[in-house]
Structure formats: C-alpha cells, structure tokens
CSV table of C-alpha atoms in Angstrom, one decimal:
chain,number,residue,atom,x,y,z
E,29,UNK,CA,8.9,17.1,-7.6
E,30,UNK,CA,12.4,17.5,-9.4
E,31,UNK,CA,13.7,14.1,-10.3
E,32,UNK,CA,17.5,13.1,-9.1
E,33,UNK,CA,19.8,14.6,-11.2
E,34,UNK,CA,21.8,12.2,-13.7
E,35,UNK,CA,25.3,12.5,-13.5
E,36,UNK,CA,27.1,12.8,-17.1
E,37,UNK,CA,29.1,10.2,-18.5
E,38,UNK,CA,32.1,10.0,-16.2
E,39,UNK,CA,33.3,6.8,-17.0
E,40,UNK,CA,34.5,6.4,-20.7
E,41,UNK,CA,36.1,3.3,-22.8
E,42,UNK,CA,39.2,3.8,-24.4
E,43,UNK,CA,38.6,4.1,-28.6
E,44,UNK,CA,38.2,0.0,-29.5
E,45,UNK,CA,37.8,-1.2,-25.9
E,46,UNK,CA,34.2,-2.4,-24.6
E,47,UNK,CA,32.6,-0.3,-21.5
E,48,UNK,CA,33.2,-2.2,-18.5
E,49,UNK,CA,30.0,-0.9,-17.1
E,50,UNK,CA,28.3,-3.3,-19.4
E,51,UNK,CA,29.3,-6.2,-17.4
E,52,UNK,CA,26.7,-4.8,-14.7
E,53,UNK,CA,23.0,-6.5,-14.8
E,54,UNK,CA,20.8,-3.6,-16.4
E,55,UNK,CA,18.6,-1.9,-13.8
E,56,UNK,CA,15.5,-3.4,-12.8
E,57,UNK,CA,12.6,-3.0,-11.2
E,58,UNK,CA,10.5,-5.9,-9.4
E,59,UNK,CA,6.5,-5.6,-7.9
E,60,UNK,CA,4.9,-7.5,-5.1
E,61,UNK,CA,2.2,-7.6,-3.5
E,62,UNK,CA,1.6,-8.3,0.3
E,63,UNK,CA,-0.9,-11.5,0.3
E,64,UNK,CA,-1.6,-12.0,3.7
E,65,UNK,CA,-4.2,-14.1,5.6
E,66,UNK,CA,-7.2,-11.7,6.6
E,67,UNK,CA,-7.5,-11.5,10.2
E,68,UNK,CA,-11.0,-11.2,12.7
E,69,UNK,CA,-11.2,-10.0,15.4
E,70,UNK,CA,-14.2,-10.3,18.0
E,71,UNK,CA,-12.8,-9.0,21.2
E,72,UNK,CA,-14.6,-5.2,20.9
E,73,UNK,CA,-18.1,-4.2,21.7
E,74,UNK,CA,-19.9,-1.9,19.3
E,75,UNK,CA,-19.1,1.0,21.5
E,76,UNK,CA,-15.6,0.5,21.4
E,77,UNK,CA,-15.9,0.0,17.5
E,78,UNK,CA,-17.8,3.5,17.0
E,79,UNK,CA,-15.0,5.3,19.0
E,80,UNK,CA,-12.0,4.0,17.1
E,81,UNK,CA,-14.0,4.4,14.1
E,82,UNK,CA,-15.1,7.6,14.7
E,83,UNK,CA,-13.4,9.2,11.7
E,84,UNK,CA,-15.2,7.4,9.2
E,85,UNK,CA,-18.5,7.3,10.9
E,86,UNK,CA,-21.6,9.1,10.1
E,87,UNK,CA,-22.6,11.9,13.1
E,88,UNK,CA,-24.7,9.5,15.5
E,89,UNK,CA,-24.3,6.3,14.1
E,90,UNK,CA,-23.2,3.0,15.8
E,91,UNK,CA,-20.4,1.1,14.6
E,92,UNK,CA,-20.9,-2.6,14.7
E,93,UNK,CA,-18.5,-4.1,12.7
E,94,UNK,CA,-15.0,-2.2,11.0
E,95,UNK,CA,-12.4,-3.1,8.3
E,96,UNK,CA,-9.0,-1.9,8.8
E,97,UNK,CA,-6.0,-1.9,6.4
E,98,UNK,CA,-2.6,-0.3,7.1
E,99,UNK,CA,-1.2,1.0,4.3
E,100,UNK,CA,2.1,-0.8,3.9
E,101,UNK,CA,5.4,0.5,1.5
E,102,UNK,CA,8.6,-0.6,1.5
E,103,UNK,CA,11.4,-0.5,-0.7
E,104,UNK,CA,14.6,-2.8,-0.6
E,105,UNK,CA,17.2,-1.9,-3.1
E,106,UNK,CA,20.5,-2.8,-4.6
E,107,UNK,CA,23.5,-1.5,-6.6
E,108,UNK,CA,26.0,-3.3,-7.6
E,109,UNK,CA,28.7,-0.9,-9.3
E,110,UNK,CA,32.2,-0.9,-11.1
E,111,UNK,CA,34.8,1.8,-10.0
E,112,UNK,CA,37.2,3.0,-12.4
E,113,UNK,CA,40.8,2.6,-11.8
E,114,UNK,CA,41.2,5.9,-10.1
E,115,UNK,CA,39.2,4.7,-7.5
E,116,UNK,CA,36.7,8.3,-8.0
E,117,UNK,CA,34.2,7.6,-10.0
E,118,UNK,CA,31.6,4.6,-10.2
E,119,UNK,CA,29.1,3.1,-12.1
E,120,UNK,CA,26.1,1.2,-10.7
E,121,UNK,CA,23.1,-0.2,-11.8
E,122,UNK,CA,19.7,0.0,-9.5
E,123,UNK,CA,18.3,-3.6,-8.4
E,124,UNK,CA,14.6,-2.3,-7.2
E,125,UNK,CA,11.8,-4.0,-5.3
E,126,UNK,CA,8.8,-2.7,-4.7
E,127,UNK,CA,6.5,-4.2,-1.7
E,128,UNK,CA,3.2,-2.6,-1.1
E,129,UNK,CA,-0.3,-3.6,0.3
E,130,UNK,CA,-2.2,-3.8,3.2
E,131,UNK,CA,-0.7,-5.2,6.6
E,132,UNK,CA,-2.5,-6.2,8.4
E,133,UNK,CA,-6.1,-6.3,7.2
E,134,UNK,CA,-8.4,-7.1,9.8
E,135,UNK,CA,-12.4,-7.4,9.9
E,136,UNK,CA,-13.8,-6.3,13.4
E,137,UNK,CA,-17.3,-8.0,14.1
E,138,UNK,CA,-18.9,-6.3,17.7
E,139,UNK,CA,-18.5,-8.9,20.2
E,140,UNK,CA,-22.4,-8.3,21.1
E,141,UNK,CA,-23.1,-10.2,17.7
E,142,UNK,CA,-21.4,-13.3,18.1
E,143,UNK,CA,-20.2,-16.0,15.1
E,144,UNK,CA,-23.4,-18.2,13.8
E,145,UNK,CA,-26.0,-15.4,14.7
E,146,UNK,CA,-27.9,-13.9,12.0
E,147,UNK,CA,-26.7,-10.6,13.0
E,148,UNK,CA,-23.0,-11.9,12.9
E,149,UNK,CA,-23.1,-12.8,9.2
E,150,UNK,CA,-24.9,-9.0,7.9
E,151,UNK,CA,-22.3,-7.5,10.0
E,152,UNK,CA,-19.5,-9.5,8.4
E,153,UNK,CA,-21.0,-9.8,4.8
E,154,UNK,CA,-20.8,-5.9,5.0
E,155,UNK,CA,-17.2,-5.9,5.9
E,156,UNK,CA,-16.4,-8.4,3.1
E,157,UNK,CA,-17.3,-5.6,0.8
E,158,UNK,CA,-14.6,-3.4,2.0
E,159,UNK,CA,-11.9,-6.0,2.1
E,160,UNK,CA,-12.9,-6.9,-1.5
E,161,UNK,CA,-12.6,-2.9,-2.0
E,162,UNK,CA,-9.0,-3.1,-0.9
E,163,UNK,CA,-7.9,-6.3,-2.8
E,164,UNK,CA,-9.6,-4.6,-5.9
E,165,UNK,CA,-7.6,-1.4,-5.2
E,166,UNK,CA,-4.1,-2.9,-4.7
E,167,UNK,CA,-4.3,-5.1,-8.1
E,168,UNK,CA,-5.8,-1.9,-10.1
E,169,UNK,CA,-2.6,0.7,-9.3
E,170,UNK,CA,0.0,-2.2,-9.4
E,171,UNK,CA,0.4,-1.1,-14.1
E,172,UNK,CA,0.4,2.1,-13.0
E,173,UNK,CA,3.1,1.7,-10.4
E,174,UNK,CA,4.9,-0.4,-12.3
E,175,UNK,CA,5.0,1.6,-15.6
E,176,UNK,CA,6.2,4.8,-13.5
E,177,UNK,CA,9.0,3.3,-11.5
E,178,UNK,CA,10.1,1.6,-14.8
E,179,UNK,CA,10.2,4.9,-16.5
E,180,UNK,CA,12.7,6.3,-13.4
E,181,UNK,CA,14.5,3.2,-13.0
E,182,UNK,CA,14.8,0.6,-15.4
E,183,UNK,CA,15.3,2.7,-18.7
E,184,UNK,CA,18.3,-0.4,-19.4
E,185,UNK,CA,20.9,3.0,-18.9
E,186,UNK,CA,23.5,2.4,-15.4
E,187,UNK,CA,24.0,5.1,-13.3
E,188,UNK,CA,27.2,6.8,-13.1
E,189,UNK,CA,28.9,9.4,-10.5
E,190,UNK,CA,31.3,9.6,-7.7
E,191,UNK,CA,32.4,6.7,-5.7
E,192,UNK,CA,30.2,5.6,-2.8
E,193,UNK,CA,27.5,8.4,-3.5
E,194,UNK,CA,25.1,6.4,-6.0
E,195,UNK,CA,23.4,4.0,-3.3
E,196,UNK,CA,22.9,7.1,-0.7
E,197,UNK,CA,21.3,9.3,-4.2
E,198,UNK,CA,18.8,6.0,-4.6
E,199,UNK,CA,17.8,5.7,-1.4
E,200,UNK,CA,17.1,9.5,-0.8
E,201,UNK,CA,14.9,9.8,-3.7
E,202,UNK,CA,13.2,6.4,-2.6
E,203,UNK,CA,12.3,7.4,1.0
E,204,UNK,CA,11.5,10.9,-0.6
E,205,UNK,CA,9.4,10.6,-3.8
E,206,UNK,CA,8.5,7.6,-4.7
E,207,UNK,CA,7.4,5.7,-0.8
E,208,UNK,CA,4.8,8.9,-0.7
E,209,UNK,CA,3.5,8.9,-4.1
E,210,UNK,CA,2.7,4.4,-3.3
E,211,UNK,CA,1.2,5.9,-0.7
E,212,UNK,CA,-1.1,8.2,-2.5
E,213,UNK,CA,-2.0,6.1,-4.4
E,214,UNK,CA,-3.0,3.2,-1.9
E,215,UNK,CA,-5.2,5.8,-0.6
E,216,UNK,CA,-7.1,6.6,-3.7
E,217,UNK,CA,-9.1,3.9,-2.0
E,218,UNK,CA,-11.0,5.5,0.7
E,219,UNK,CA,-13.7,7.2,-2.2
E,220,UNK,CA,-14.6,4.1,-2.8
E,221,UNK,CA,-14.8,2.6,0.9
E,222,UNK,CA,-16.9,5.7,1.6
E,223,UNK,CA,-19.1,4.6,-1.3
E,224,UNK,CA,-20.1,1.6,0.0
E,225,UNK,CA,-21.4,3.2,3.6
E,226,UNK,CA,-24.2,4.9,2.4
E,227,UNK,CA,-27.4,6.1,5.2
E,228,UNK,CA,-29.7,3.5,3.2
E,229,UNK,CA,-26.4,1.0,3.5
E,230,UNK,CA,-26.3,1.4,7.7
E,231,UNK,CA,-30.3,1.5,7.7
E,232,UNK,CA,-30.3,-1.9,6.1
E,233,UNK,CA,-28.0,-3.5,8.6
E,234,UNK,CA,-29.4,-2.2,11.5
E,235,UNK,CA,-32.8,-3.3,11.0
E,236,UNK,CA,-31.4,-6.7,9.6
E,237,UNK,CA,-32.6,-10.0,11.1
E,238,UNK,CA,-35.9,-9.3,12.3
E,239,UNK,CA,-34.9,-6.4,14.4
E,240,UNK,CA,-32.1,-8.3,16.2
E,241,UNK,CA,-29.5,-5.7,15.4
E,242,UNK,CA,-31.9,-3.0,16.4
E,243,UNK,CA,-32.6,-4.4,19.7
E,244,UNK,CA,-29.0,-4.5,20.7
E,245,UNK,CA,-28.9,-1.2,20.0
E,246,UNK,CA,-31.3,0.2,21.9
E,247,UNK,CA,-30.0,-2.2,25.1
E,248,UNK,CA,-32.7,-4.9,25.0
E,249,UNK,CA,-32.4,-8.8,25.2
C-alpha cells in the first residue's frame, strides 16, 4: 500500500532567520494497551455455546465453555500547526496515540456446570489458556507496532502542505492503512488459539471428573 505522499518544503526561513516550524513539538507517537477486567459469564447452556461457537468448533463437538475477545483499534490524533503569513500553507506536526487490545474479553462457562463443581473448574482452567493466549499476543506485537508507526510518524521531521489539509491527509491514511494492518496483526492470534484445541485437548475435558462432563452430555443426572 502506497504511503501518503510528503509534501515538499513549502515553508522556508528567510537567510539568518530560524524556522518557525521549529517551535512545534516534534511528531510523536504513544502505545497503550487496553487492560480491562476479564469478564464471565454463566447465563448459556452448552448448546447455546456450540452454536455461537460454531466457527471455531470441530464437526460434532460440544462447546462447553468459550473465550471471546473483540479485536479493538483506535486511533486519536493531533496536529498542532503554524500557517505562514499568507495564510496558504501550514506546517503541522502529528501527536499520535495508538489504543489496541481486546474489549471486552469474556470467558463463557455452560451454565449446566456451575461454579465450585469439578466440571466448572476443567471447563474454566481450559479457557484460562486462551485468555493467557491473548494477553501473550497483545504484549508480543506491541515492538513491532511501535517500531513501524515510529518509522511513518515520528521520524522528528513536521509535516508541511496547504492550509487545513494536513489533519484530513492523517486521518485518511489512519482509518486506511494503519487501523487494518493493527488489525492483522491482533489476529495473527487465532493459529495459536487453534493450537491449544486439539481432539486429544476436547477428549480430555469431556471425560474429566470421573465422567461428570460426559454424563451431561449424553442428558443424564
């Protein structure tokens, strides 16, 4: 994808006289993460788990507990500038902050397999691995996201061009390029969820607890 074009110097010092554009803040970029409170949630039964998990589920395999994250990007930017004395041209300087992360996150336990059970803490010590798979995740790609928007946007050089048009530029190439390529990346994490819910990973549950699980399952008390 083409970067936004540059626009050339445009706003040049008389011979002995100091830039006014250096009495903007050099552009910056700033990374956080989202750090919410997990959330649980016990209000679905196992078939209601297996439908809206149906896209990650195994051909005729039950669902009995889930991990959700949604994938959350946001960008909040500003630029404060310096217009020349003709009033046409501008220089600004990018103020950048990154938010990305997962929000919510929420583990779903079946509400056949309620808190204290046996079956209740496999179900939920399964999910733990996934929500550890996302926290992981998140705090891996946060160099690499923060190295590449540096490169783009902090390179200590303002931004120059007609009046008015430098803010609108940032924020199209923002929402176009770099909110889907956080996004990507965020999702780089699904080969590793998938990792973790192997046949012999789904076998083990199931049969957990002395057969507890398994008796559910098959609709006995």
């Amino acid at each position: 994808m083409r970067l936004l074009l540059i626009f050339p110097l445009l706003l040049l010092a008389s011979p002995g006289r100091a830039d006014p554009c250096d009495e903007l803040p050099k552009p910056s970029v700033t990374i956080k993460r989202i750090d919410e409170r997990l959330n649980y949630n016990t209000e679905y039964s196992y078939k209601s788990l297996t439908n809206i998990g149906a896209s990650l589920t195994r051909p005729g395999k039950q669902v009995l507990g889930l991990t959700r994250g949604n994938a959350t990007v946001s960008f909040a930017s500003n630029t404060p500038s310096i217009i020349d004395p003709t009033g046409r041209w501008e220089c600004a300087s990018p103020q950048i902050t990154l938010i990305f992360g997962f929000s919510p996150l929420t583990v779903y336990v079946a509400r056949e397999f309620p808190e204290g059970t046996c079956a209740y803490k496999e179900i939920r010590e399964h999910e733990m691995r996934h929500v550890e798979t996302y926290q992981k995740h998140i705090a891996s790609i946060e160099k690499e996201l923060t190295e590449s928007l540096n490169a783009r946007f902090a390179s200590g050089t303002v931004w120059r061009g007609p009046v008015g048009q430098t803010a609108a530029r940032l924020r199209q190439e923002l929402d176009a390029r770099w909110a889907p390529y956080v996004q990507r990346q965020i999702k780089r994490v699904d080969e590793a969820q998938a990792k973790i819910d192997t046949a012999e990973e789904y076998e083990r549950v199931a049969n957990a607890c002395g057969g507890e699980i398994s008796k559910v399952l098959r609709g006995k008390s």
